[in-house]
PDB file of C-alpha atoms in Angstrom:
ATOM      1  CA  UNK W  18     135.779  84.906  83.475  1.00 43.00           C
ATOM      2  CA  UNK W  19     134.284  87.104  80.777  1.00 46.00           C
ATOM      3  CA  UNK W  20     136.188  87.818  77.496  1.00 49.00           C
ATOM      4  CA  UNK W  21     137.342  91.171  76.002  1.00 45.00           C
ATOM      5  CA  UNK W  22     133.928  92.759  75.076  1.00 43.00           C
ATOM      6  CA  UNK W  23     133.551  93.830  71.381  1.00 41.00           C
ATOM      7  CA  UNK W  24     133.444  97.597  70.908  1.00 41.00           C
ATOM      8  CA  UNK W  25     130.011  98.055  69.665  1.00 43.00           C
ATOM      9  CA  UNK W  26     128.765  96.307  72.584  1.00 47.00           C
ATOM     10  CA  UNK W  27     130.942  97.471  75.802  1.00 43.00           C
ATOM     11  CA  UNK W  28     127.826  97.476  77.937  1.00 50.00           C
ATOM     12  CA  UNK W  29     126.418  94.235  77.523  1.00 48.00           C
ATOM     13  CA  UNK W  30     127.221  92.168  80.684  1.00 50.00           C
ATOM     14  CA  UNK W  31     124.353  92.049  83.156  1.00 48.00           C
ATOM     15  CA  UNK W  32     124.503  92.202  86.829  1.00 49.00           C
ATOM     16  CA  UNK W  33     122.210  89.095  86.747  1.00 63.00           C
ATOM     17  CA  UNK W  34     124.761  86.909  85.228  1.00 77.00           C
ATOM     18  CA  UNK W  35     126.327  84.839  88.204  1.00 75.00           C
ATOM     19  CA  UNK W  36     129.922  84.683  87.413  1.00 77.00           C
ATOM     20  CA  UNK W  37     130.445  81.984  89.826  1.00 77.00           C
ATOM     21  CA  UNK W  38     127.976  79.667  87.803  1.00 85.00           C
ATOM     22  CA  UNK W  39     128.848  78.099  84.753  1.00 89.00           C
ATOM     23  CA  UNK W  40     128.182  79.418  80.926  1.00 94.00           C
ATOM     24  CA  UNK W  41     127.319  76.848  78.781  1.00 97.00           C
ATOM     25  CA  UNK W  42     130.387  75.911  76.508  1.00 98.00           C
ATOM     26  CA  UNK W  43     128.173  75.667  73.402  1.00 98.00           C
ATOM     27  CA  UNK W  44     124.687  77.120  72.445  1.00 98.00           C
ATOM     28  CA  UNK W  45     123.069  76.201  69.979  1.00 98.00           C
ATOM     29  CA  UNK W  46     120.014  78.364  68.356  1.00 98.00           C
ATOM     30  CA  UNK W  47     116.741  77.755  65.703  1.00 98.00           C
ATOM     31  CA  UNK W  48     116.715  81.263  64.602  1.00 98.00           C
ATOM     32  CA  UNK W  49     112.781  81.320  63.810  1.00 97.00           C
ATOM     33  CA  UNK W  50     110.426  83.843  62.661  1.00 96.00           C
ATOM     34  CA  UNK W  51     111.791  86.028  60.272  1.00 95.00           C
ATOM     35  CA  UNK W  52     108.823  85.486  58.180  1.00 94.00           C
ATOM     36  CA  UNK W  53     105.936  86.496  60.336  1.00 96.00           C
ATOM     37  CA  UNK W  54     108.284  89.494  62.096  1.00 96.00           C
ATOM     38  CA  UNK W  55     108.546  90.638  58.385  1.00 96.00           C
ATOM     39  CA  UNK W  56     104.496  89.731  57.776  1.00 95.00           C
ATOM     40  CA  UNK W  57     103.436  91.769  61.091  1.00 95.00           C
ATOM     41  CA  UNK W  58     104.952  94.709  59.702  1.00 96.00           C
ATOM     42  CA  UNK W  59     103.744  94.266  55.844  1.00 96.00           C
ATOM     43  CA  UNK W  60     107.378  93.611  54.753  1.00 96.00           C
ATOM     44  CA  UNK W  61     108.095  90.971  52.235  1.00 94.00           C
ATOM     45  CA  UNK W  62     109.127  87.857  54.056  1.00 95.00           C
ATOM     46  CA  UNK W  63     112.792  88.085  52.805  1.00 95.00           C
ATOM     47  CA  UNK W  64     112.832  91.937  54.670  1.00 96.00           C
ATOM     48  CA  UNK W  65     112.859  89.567  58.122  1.00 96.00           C
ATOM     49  CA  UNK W  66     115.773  87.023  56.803  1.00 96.00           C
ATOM     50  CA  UNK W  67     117.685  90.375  56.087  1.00 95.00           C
ATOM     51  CA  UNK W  68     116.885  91.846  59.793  1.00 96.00           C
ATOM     52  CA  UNK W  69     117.565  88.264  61.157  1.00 96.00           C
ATOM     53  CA  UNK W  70     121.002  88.756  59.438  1.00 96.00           C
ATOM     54  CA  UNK W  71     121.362  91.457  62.079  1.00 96.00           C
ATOM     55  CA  UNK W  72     120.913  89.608  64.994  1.00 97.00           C
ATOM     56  CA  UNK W  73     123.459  87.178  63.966  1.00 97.00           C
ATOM     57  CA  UNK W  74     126.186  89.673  64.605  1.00 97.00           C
ATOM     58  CA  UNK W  75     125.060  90.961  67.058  1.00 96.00           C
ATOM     59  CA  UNK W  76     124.193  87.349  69.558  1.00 97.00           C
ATOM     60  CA  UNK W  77     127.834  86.283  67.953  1.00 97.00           C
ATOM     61  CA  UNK W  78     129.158  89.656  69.986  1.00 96.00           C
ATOM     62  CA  UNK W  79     126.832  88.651  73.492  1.00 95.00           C
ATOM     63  CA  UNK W  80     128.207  84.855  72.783  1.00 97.00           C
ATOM     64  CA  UNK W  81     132.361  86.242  72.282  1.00 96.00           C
ATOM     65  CA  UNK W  82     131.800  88.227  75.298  1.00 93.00           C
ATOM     66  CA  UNK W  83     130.302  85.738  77.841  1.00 94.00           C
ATOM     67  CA  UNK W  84     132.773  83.366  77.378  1.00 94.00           C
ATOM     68  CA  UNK W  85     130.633  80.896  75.332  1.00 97.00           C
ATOM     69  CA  UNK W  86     132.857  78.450  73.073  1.00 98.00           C
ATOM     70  CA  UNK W  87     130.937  77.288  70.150  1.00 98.00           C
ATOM     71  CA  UNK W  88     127.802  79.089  68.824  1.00 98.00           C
ATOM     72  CA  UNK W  89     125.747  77.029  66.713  1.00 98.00           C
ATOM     73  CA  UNK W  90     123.164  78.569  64.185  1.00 98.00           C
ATOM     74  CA  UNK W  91     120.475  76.823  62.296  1.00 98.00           C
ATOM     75  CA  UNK W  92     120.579  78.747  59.569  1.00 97.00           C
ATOM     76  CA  UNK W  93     118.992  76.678  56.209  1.00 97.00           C
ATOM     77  CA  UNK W  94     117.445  72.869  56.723  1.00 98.00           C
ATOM     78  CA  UNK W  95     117.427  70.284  54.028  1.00 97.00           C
ATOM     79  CA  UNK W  96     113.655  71.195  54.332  1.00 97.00           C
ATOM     80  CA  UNK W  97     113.784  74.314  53.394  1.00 97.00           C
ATOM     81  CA  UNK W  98     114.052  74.255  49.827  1.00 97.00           C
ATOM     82  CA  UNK W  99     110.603  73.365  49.622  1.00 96.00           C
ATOM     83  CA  UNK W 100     110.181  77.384  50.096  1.00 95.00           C
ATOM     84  CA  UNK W 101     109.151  79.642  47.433  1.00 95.00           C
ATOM     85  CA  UNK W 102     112.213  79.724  44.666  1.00 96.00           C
ATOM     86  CA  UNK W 103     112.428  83.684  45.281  1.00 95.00           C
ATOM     87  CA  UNK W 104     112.730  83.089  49.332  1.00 96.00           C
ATOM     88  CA  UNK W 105     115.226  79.879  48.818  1.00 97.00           C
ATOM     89  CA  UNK W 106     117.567  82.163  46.320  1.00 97.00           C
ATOM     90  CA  UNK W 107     117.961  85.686  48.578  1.00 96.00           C
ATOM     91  CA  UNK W 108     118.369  83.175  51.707  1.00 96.00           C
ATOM     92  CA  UNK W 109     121.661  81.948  49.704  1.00 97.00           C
ATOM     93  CA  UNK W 110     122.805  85.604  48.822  1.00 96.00           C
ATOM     94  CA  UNK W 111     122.756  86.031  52.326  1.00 95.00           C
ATOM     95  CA  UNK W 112     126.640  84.271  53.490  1.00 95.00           C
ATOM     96  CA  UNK W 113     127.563  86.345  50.683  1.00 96.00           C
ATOM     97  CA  UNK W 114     126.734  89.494  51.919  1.00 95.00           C
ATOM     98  CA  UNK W 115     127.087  88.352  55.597  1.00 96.00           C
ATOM     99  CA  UNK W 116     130.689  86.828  55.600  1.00 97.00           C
ATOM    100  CA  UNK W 117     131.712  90.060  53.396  1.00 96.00           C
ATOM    101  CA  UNK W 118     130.647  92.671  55.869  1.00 95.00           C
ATOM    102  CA  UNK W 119     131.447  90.859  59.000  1.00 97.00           C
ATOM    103  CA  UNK W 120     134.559  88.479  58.446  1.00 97.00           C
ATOM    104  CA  UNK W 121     136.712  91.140  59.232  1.00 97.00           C
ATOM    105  CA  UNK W 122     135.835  91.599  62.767  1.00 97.00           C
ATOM    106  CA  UNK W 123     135.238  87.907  63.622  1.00 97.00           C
ATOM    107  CA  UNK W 124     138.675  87.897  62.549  1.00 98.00           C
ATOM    108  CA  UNK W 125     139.963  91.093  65.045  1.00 97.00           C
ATOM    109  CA  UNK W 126     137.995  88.863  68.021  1.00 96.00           C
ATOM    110  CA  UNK W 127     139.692  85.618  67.396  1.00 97.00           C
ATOM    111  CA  UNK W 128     136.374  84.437  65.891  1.00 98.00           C
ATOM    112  CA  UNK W 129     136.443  81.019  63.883  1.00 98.00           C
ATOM    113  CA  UNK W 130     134.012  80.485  61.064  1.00 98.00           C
ATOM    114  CA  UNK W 131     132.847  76.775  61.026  1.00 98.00           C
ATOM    115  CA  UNK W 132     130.252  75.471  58.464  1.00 98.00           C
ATOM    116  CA  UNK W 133     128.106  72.187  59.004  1.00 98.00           C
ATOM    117  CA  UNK W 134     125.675  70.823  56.317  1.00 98.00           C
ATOM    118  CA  UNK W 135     125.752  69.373  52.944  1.00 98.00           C
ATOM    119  CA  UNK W 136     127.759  72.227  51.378  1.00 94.00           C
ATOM    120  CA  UNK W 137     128.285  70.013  47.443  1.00 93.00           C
ATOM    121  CA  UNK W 138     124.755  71.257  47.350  1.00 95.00           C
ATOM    122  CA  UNK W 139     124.726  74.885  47.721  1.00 97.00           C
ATOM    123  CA  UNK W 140     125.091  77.593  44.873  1.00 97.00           C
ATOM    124  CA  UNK W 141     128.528  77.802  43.849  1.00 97.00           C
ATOM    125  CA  UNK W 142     128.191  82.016  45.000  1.00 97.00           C
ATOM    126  CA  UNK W 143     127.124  80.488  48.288  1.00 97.00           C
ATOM    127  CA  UNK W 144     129.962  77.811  48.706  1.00 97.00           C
ATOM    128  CA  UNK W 145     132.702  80.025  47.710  1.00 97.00           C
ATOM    129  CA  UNK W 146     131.635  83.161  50.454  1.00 97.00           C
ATOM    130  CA  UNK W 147     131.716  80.034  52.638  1.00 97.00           C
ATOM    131  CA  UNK W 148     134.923  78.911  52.170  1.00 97.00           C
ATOM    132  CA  UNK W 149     136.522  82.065  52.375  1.00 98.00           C
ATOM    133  CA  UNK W 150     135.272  82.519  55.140  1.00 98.00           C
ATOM    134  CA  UNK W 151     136.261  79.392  56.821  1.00 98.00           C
ATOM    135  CA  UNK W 152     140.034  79.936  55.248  1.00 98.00           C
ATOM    136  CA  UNK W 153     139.873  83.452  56.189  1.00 98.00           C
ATOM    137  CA  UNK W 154     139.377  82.612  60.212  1.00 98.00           C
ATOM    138  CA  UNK W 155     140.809  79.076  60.579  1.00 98.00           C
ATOM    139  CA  UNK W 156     144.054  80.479  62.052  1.00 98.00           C
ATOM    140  CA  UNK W 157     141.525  81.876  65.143  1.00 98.00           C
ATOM    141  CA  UNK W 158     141.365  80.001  68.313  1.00 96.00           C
ATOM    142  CA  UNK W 159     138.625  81.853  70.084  1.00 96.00           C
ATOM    143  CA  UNK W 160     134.555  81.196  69.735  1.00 98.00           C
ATOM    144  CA  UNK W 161     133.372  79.368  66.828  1.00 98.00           C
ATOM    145  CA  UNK W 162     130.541  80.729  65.033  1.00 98.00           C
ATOM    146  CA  UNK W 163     129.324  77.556  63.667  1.00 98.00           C
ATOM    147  CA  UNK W 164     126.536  78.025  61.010  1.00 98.00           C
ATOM    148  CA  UNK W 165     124.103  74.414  60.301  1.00 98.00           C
ATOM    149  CA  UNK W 166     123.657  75.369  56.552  1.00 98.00           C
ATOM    150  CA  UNK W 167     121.455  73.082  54.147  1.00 98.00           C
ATOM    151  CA  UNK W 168     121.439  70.334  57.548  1.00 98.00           C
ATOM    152  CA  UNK W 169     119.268  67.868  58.430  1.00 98.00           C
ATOM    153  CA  UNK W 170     119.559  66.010  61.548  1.00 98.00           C
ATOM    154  CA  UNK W 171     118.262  62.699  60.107  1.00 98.00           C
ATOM    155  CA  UNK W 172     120.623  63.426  57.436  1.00 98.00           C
ATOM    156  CA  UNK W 173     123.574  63.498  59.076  1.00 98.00           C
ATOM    157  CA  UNK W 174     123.126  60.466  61.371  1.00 98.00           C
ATOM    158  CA  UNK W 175     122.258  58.130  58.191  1.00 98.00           C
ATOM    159  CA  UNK W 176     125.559  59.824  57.191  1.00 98.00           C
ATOM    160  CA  UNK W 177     127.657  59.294  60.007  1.00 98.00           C
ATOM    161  CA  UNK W 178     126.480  55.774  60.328  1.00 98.00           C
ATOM    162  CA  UNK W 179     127.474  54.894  56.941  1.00 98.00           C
ATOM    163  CA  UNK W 180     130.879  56.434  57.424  1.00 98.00           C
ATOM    164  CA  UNK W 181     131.511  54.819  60.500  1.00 98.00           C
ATOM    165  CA  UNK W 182     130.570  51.157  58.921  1.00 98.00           C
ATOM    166  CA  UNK W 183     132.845  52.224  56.230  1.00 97.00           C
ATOM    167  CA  UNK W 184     135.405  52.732  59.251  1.00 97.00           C
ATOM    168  CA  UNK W 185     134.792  49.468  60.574  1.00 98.00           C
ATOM    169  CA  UNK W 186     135.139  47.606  57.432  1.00 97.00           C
ATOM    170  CA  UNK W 187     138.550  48.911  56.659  1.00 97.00           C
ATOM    171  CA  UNK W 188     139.758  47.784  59.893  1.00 97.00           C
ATOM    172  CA  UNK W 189     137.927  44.174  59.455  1.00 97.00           C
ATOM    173  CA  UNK W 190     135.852  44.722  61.881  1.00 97.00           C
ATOM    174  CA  UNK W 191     132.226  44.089  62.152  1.00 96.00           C
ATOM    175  CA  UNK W 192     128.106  46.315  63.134  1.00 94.00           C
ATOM    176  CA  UNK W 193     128.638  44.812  66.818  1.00 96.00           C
ATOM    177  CA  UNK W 194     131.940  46.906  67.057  1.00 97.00           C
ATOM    178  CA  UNK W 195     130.059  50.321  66.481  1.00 97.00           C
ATOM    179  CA  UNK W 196     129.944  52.741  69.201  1.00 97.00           C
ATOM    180  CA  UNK W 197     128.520  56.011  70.048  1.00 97.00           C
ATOM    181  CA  UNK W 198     131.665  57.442  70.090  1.00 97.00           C
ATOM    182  CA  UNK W 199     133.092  56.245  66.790  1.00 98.00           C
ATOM    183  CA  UNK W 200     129.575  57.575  65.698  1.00 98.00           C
ATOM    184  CA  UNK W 201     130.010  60.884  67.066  1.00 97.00           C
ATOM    185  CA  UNK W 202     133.236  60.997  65.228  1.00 98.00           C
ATOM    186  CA  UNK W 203     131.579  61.233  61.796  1.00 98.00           C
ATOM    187  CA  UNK W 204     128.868  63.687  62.795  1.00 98.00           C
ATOM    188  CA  UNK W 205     129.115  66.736  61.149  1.00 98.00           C
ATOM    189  CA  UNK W 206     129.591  68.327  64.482  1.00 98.00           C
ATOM    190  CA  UNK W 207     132.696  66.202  65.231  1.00 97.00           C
ATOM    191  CA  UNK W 208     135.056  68.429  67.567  1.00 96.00           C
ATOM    192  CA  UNK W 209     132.630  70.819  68.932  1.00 98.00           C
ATOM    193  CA  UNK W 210     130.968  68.891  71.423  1.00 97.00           C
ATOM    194  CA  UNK W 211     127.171  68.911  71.927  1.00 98.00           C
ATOM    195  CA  UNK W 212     125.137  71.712  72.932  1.00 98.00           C
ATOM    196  CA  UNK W 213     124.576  72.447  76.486  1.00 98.00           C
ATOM    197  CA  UNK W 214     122.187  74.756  75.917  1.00 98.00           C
ATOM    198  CA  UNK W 215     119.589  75.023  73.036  1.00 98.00           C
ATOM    199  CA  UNK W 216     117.539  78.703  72.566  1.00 98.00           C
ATOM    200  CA  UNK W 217     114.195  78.171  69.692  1.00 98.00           C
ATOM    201  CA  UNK W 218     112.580  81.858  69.139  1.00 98.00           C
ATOM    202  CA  UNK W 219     109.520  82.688  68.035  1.00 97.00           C
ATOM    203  CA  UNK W 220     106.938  80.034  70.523  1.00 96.00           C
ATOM    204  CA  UNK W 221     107.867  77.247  68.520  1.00 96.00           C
ATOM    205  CA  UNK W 222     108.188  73.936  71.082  1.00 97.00           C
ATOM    206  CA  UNK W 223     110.291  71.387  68.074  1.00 97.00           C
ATOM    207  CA  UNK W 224     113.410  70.740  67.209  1.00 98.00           C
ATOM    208  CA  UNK W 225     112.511  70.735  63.700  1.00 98.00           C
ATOM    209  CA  UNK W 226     115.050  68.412  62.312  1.00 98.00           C
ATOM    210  CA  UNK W 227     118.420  69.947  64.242  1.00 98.00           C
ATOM    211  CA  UNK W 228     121.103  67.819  65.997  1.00 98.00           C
ATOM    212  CA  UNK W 229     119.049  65.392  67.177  1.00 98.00           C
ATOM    213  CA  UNK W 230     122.015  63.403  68.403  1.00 98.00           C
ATOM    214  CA  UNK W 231     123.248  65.928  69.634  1.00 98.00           C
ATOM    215  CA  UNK W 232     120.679  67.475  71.860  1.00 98.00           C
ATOM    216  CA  UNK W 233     120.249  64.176  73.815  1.00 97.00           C
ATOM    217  CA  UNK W 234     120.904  65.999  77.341  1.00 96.00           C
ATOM    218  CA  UNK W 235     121.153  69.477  76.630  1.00 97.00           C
ATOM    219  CA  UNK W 236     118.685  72.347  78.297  1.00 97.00           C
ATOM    220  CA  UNK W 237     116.259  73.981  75.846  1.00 98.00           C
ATOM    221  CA  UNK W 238     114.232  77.382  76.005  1.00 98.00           C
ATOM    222  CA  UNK W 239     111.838  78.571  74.396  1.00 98.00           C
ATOM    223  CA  UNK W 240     110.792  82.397  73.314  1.00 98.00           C
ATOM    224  CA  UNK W 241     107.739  84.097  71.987  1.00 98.00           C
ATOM    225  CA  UNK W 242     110.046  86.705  70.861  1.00 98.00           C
ATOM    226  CA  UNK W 243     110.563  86.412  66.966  1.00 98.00           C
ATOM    227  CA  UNK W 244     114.269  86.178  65.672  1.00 98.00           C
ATOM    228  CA  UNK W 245     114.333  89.402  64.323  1.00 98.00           C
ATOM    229  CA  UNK W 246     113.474  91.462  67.673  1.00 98.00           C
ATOM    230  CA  UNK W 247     116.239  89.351  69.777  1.00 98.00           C
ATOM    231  CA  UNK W 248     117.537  91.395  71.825  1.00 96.00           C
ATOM    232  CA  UNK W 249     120.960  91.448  74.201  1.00 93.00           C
ATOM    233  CA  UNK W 250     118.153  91.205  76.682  1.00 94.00           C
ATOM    234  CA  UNK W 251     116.781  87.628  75.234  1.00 96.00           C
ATOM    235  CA  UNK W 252     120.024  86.447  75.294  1.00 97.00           C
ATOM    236  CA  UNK W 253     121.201  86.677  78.608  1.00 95.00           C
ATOM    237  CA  UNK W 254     118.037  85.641  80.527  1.00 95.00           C
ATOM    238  CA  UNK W 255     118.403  82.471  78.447  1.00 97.00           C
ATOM    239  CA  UNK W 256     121.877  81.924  79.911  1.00 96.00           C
ATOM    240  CA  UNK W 257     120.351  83.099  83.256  1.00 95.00           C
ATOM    241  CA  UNK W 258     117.913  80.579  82.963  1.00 95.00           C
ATOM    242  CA  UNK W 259     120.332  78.123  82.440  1.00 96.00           C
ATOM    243  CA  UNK W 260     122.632  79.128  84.891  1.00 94.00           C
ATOM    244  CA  UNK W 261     119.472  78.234  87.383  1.00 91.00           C
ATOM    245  CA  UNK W 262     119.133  74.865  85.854  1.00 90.00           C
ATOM    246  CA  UNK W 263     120.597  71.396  87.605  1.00 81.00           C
ATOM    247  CA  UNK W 264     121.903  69.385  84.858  1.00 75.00           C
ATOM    248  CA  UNK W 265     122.099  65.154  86.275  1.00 75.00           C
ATOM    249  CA  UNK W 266     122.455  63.555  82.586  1.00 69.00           C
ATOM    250  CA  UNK W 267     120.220  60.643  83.776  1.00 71.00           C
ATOM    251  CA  UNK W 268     121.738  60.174  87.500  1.00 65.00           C
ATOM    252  CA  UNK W 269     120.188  62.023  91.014  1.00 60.00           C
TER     253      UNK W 269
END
């Protein structure tokens, strides 16, 4: 059941995790609290985005090895350029610096690099270390590391609805014809499937503004731990936890 394990982390399966329950096919995760991890320790707030950068790498490892499908990471909102200019511009060097370093090895795994959001408005440093990166693994066929980047779940259903009326149109047909699945088609998440599970760090209890279409039915849990100190640990007890869950999508 579980995948080849990445080197760096040969030791991460725990006894705890039933392999005769199932994984969830898709996680999704609000990486929060990189700013008061980074203000606990008197650390400029952009010294927790760069620890949080981290963690990515090393959940995407716990997610390859598990099994898990599609990993989804909320990684910069539509709301979020409201944040100091300073913040907003080192959180776009980030892909930069994080596709260069790590690209390499999600393409050794098998590791596809998927980006959802309204990428015409990102920094053209930003869009182009995108994608590369999405060129650079498209030819994988293992997990995909799918990064929500300048998204907004309001956003993209507006979005999707428009497209789909523009669907609808062509083919002479009319609002009363529209469906949740020809919906679903234009989402930005199109292909991937919704989440199963959905992990929030850091004791926030919202969904601040991420796939709210698509988290209809899927399990959430919530962590005090900030995104920063996530831990292989963290991880697995929330796919324990979900493992222990009884998922009846409206019926007994």
């Amino acid at each position: 059941m579980f995948k080849k394990l990445f080197r760096q982390d040969e030791n991460i399966l725990n006894s705890e995790l039933a392999e005769d329950l199932p994984i969830p096919r898709h996680v999704a995760i609000i990486m929060d609290g990189n700013g008061r991890w980074a203000k606990k320790r008197f650390l400029p707030r952009i010294a927790g985005h760069k620890e949080g950068m981290d963690v990515v790498k090393r959940v995407t490892r716990y997610a390859n090895a598990i099994g898990i499908d599609v990993l989804t990471l909320y990684a910069f909102s539509t709301e979020n350029w409201k944040r100091p200019t300073d913040e907003v511009d080192f959180l776009m060097k980030l892909p930069v610096e994080f596709f260069d370093s790590f690209v390499p090895e999600l393409i050794e795994e098998n590791v596809r690099v998927n980006v959802m959001g309204y990428r015409e408005n990102l920094p053209d440093h930003t869009m182009r270390a995108v994608e590369k990166a999405i060129a650079d693994t498209a030819h994988c066929t293992g997990l995909t590391l799918n990064f929500a980047l300048n998204y907004g779940g309001r956003s993209e259903i507006i979005t999707a609805a428009k497209e789909a009326m523009k669907e609808l149109a062509r083919e002479g047909k009319s609002s009363e014809d529209l469906t949740e699945e020809l919906l679903n088609d234009h989402l930005m998440s199109s292909g991937l499937g919704d989440p199963d599970l959905l992990i929030r760090t850091s004791g926030e209890l919202r969904l601040s503004n991420f796939m709210l279409w698509q988290l209809a039915y899927s399990e959430f849990y919530f962590t005090e731990t900030h995104w920063p100190d996530f831990s292989k640990e963290d991880f697995l007890q929330a796919i324990i936890e979900y493992q222990n869950r009884s998922r009846r999508f409206g019926g007994l």
